[in-house]
PDB file of C-alpha atoms in Angstrom:
ATOM      1  CA  UNK A 281    -227.631-104.006  58.171  1.00  0.00           C
ATOM      2  CA  UNK A 282    -226.050-107.382  57.461  1.00  0.00           C
ATOM      3  CA  UNK A 283    -229.168-109.111  58.773  1.00  0.00           C
ATOM      4  CA  UNK A 284    -231.357-107.179  56.328  1.00  0.00           C
ATOM      5  CA  UNK A 285    -229.115-108.165  53.422  1.00  0.00           C
ATOM      6  CA  UNK A 286    -229.135-111.788  54.582  1.00  0.00           C
ATOM      7  CA  UNK A 287    -232.944-111.726  54.832  1.00  0.00           C
ATOM      8  CA  UNK A 288    -233.142-110.412  51.267  1.00  0.00           C
ATOM      9  CA  UNK A 289    -230.777-113.140  50.040  1.00  0.00           C
ATOM     10  CA  UNK A 290    -232.822-115.755  51.898  1.00  0.00           C
ATOM     11  CA  UNK A 291    -236.060-114.456  50.358  1.00  0.00           C
ATOM     12  CA  UNK A 292    -234.482-114.509  46.888  1.00  0.00           C
ATOM     13  CA  UNK A 293    -233.293-118.091  47.447  1.00  0.00           C
ATOM     14  CA  UNK A 294    -236.809-118.983  48.586  1.00  0.00           C
ATOM     15  CA  UNK A 295    -238.232-117.596  45.339  1.00  0.00           C
ATOM     16  CA  UNK A 296    -235.648-119.501  43.288  1.00  0.00           C
ATOM     17  CA  UNK A 297    -236.260-122.801  45.071  1.00  0.00           C
ATOM     18  CA  UNK A 298    -240.026-122.340  44.642  1.00  0.00           C
ATOM     19  CA  UNK A 299    -239.642-121.686  40.910  1.00  0.00           C
ATOM     20  CA  UNK A 300    -237.347-124.698  40.462  1.00  0.00           C
ATOM     21  CA  UNK A 301    -239.717-126.808  42.545  1.00  0.00           C
ATOM     22  CA  UNK A 302    -242.733-125.930  40.397  1.00  0.00           C
ATOM     23  CA  UNK A 303    -240.742-126.414  37.188  1.00  0.00           C
ATOM     24  CA  UNK A 304    -239.571-129.807  38.448  1.00  0.00           C
ATOM     25  CA  UNK A 305    -243.110-130.881  39.263  1.00  0.00           C
ATOM     26  CA  UNK A 306    -244.334-129.872  35.815  1.00  0.00           C
ATOM     27  CA  UNK A 307    -241.530-131.769  34.090  1.00  0.00           C
ATOM     28  CA  UNK A 308    -241.610-135.031  36.020  1.00  0.00           C
ATOM     29  CA  UNK A 309    -243.241-138.214  34.721  1.00  0.00           C
ATOM     30  CA  UNK A 310    -246.061-139.891  36.649  1.00  0.00           C
ATOM     31  CA  UNK A 311    -243.594-142.209  38.405  1.00  0.00           C
ATOM     32  CA  UNK A 312    -240.477-140.501  39.771  1.00  0.00           C
ATOM     33  CA  UNK A 313    -237.419-142.721  40.075  1.00  0.00           C
ATOM     34  CA  UNK A 314    -235.262-141.654  43.017  1.00  0.00           C
ATOM     35  CA  UNK A 315    -232.705-144.489  43.047  1.00  0.00           C
ATOM     36  CA  UNK A 316    -231.943-146.826  40.179  1.00  0.00           C
ATOM     37  CA  UNK A 317    -231.390-150.061  42.054  1.00  0.00           C
ATOM     38  CA  UNK A 318    -232.939-153.481  41.802  1.00  0.00           C
ATOM     39  CA  UNK A 319    -235.841-152.865  42.452  1.00  0.00           C
ATOM     40  CA  UNK A 320    -235.815-149.124  41.734  1.00  0.00           C
ATOM     41  CA  UNK A 321    -236.945-146.726  44.443  1.00  0.00           C
ATOM     42  CA  UNK A 322    -239.780-144.712  42.960  1.00  0.00           C
ATOM     43  CA  UNK A 323    -242.738-142.650  44.102  1.00  0.00           C
ATOM     44  CA  UNK A 324    -245.621-141.025  42.340  1.00  0.00           C
ATOM     45  CA  UNK A 325    -245.285-137.469  41.152  1.00  0.00           C
ATOM     46  CA  UNK A 326    -247.877-136.247  43.678  1.00  0.00           C
ATOM     47  CA  UNK A 327    -246.141-137.984  46.595  1.00  0.00           C
ATOM     48  CA  UNK A 328    -242.858-136.384  45.581  1.00  0.00           C
ATOM     49  CA  UNK A 329    -244.523-132.979  45.216  1.00  0.00           C
ATOM     50  CA  UNK A 330    -246.264-132.974  48.583  1.00  0.00           C
ATOM     51  CA  UNK A 331    -243.356-134.459  50.517  1.00  0.00           C
ATOM     52  CA  UNK A 332    -240.937-131.900  49.062  1.00  0.00           C
ATOM     53  CA  UNK A 333    -243.455-129.127  49.725  1.00  0.00           C
ATOM     54  CA  UNK A 334    -243.622-130.131  53.400  1.00  0.00           C
ATOM     55  CA  UNK A 335    -239.814-130.283  53.665  1.00  0.00           C
ATOM     56  CA  UNK A 336    -239.364-126.893  51.999  1.00  0.00           C
ATOM     57  CA  UNK A 337    -242.082-125.314  54.133  1.00  0.00           C
ATOM     58  CA  UNK A 338    -240.695-126.696  57.390  1.00  0.00           C
ATOM     59  CA  UNK A 339    -237.130-125.656  56.625  1.00  0.00           C
ATOM     60  CA  UNK A 340    -238.000-122.141  55.515  1.00  0.00           C
ATOM     61  CA  UNK A 341    -240.476-121.404  58.306  1.00  0.00           C
ATOM     62  CA  UNK A 342    -237.546-121.690  60.708  1.00  0.00           C
ATOM     63  CA  UNK A 343    -236.577-118.155  59.674  1.00  0.00           C
ATOM     64  CA  UNK A 344    -239.996-116.754  60.554  1.00  0.00           C
ATOM     65  CA  UNK A 345    -240.186-118.633  63.851  1.00  0.00           C
ATOM     66  CA  UNK A 346    -236.641-117.619  64.814  1.00  0.00           C
ATOM     67  CA  UNK A 347    -237.449-113.941  64.274  1.00  0.00           C
ATOM     68  CA  UNK A 348    -240.387-114.291  66.668  1.00  0.00           C
ATOM     69  CA  UNK A 349    -238.428-116.193  69.320  1.00  0.00           C
ATOM     70  CA  UNK A 350    -235.113-114.331  69.412  1.00  0.00           C
ATOM     71  CA  UNK A 351    -234.728-110.710  70.360  1.00  0.00           C
ATOM     72  CA  UNK A 352    -233.248-108.137  67.978  1.00  0.00           C
ATOM     73  CA  UNK A 353    -230.026-108.280  70.017  1.00  0.00           C
ATOM     74  CA  UNK A 354    -229.413-111.780  68.614  1.00  0.00           C
ATOM     75  CA  UNK A 355    -228.824-110.391  65.122  1.00  0.00           C
ATOM     76  CA  UNK A 356    -225.546-112.315  64.708  1.00  0.00           C
ATOM     77  CA  UNK A 357    -227.333-115.629  65.260  1.00  0.00           C
ATOM     78  CA  UNK A 358    -230.229-114.649  63.011  1.00  0.00           C
ATOM     79  CA  UNK A 359    -227.778-113.661  60.281  1.00  0.00           C
ATOM     80  CA  UNK A 360    -226.048-117.034  60.570  1.00  0.00           C
ATOM     81  CA  UNK A 361    -229.423-118.833  60.563  1.00  0.00           C
ATOM     82  CA  UNK A 362    -230.577-117.046  57.403  1.00  0.00           C
ATOM     83  CA  UNK A 363    -227.260-117.964  55.774  1.00  0.00           C
ATOM     84  CA  UNK A 364    -227.783-121.603  56.729  1.00  0.00           C
ATOM     85  CA  UNK A 365    -231.257-121.519  55.197  1.00  0.00           C
ATOM     86  CA  UNK A 366    -229.782-120.037  52.006  1.00  0.00           C
ATOM     87  CA  UNK A 367    -227.296-122.929  51.900  1.00  0.00           C
ATOM     88  CA  UNK A 368    -230.127-125.413  52.389  1.00  0.00           C
ATOM     89  CA  UNK A 369    -232.136-123.766  49.603  1.00  0.00           C
ATOM     90  CA  UNK A 370    -229.112-124.025  47.302  1.00  0.00           C
ATOM     91  CA  UNK A 371    -228.931-127.729  48.132  1.00  0.00           C
ATOM     92  CA  UNK A 372    -232.644-128.151  47.396  1.00  0.00           C
ATOM     93  CA  UNK A 373    -232.255-126.425  44.018  1.00  0.00           C
ATOM     94  CA  UNK A 374    -229.372-128.737  43.108  1.00  0.00           C
ATOM     95  CA  UNK A 375    -231.217-131.829  44.371  1.00  0.00           C
ATOM     96  CA  UNK A 376    -234.393-130.957  42.479  1.00  0.00           C
ATOM     97  CA  UNK A 377    -232.375-130.294  39.334  1.00  0.00           C
ATOM     98  CA  UNK A 378    -230.716-133.676  39.773  1.00  0.00           C
ATOM     99  CA  UNK A 379    -234.095-135.423  40.139  1.00  0.00           C
ATOM    100  CA  UNK A 380    -235.481-133.770  37.005  1.00  0.00           C
ATOM    101  CA  UNK A 381    -232.337-134.616  35.054  1.00  0.00           C
ATOM    102  CA  UNK A 382    -232.324-138.204  36.309  1.00  0.00           C
ATOM    103  CA  UNK A 383    -235.944-138.734  35.247  1.00  0.00           C
ATOM    104  CA  UNK A 384    -235.527-137.198  31.811  1.00  0.00           C
ATOM    105  CA  UNK A 385    -234.876-139.351  28.793  1.00  0.00           C
ATOM    106  CA  UNK A 386    -231.614-137.594  27.984  1.00  0.00           C
ATOM    107  CA  UNK A 387    -228.304-139.413  28.248  1.00  0.00           C
ATOM    108  CA  UNK A 388    -226.114-137.696  30.784  1.00  0.00           C
ATOM    109  CA  UNK A 389    -222.952-138.555  32.690  1.00  0.00           C
ATOM    110  CA  UNK A 390    -224.231-138.381  36.256  1.00  0.00           C
ATOM    111  CA  UNK A 391    -220.754-138.814  37.749  1.00  0.00           C
ATOM    112  CA  UNK A 392    -219.933-135.203  36.846  1.00  0.00           C
ATOM    113  CA  UNK A 393    -222.926-133.960  38.809  1.00  0.00           C
ATOM    114  CA  UNK A 394    -221.844-135.721  41.998  1.00  0.00           C
ATOM    115  CA  UNK A 395    -219.230-133.061  42.743  1.00  0.00           C
ATOM    116  CA  UNK A 396    -221.900-130.347  42.656  1.00  0.00           C
ATOM    117  CA  UNK A 397    -224.202-132.277  45.000  1.00  0.00           C
ATOM    118  CA  UNK A 398    -221.383-133.070  47.428  1.00  0.00           C
ATOM    119  CA  UNK A 399    -220.166-129.484  47.175  1.00  0.00           C
ATOM    120  CA  UNK A 400    -223.562-128.183  48.273  1.00  0.00           C
ATOM    121  CA  UNK A 401    -223.567-130.609  51.204  1.00  0.00           C
ATOM    122  CA  UNK A 402    -220.082-129.409  52.191  1.00  0.00           C
ATOM    123  CA  UNK A 403    -221.324-125.823  51.983  1.00  0.00           C
ATOM    124  CA  UNK A 404    -224.066-126.670  54.489  1.00  0.00           C
ATOM    125  CA  UNK A 405    -221.560-128.395  56.806  1.00  0.00           C
ATOM    126  CA  UNK A 406    -219.076-125.504  56.651  1.00  0.00           C
ATOM    127  CA  UNK A 407    -221.789-122.929  57.317  1.00  0.00           C
ATOM    128  CA  UNK A 408    -223.193-124.987  60.201  1.00  0.00           C
ATOM    129  CA  UNK A 409    -219.720-125.204  61.754  1.00  0.00           C
ATOM    130  CA  UNK A 410    -219.127-121.481  61.286  1.00  0.00           C
ATOM    131  CA  UNK A 411    -221.409-120.530  64.193  1.00  0.00           C
ATOM    132  CA  UNK A 412    -219.551-122.560  66.856  1.00  0.00           C
ATOM    133  CA  UNK A 413    -216.245-121.308  65.422  1.00  0.00           C
ATOM    134  CA  UNK A 414    -217.520-117.725  65.621  1.00  0.00           C
ATOM    135  CA  UNK A 415    -218.593-118.235  69.231  1.00  0.00           C
ATOM    136  CA  UNK A 416    -215.198-119.681  70.146  1.00  0.00           C
ATOM    137  CA  UNK A 417    -213.400-116.797  68.461  1.00  0.00           C
ATOM    138  CA  UNK A 418    -215.649-114.264  70.171  1.00  0.00           C
ATOM    139  CA  UNK A 419    -215.166-115.969  73.531  1.00  0.00           C
ATOM    140  CA  UNK A 420    -211.359-116.090  73.293  1.00  0.00           C
ATOM    141  CA  UNK A 421    -210.956-112.598  71.863  1.00  0.00           C
ATOM    142  CA  UNK A 422    -213.097-111.039  74.618  1.00  0.00           C
ATOM    143  CA  UNK A 423    -210.742-112.180  77.382  1.00  0.00           C
ATOM    144  CA  UNK A 424    -208.046-109.840  78.579  1.00  0.00           C
ATOM    145  CA  UNK A 425    -204.433-110.908  78.108  1.00  0.00           C
ATOM    146  CA  UNK A 426    -202.637-112.047  81.242  1.00  0.00           C
TER     147      UNK A 426
END
């Protein structure tokens, strides 16, 4: 039951990241500035679109491939994996929003947005570490007391 809910949340996050991705592509200028250094790191809008499309497709096809590889008895792992993909999709939404905001002509204090970006990265790290912690807990709690 939890796996079905997690699949639905993952699919919803996939729809959201796709919508934000298409909105970002439509709103970007011809040259997308990624880092404002000397010289600035920039790519064309099409290069950014296709490279992000490949990254999003590769990351989200992991869920489909994992369902084919693992048996239904591995539902705990599949639930964790779908949760990790949701966390990655949240990061992609925040990163794409940051890119569109950075390339707009509006004046914005980007220092305030850093906490949100780092928070999404910490969410990914915490969720990735949750699986080994769960396995350790399951391993120690399964042993009989001496």
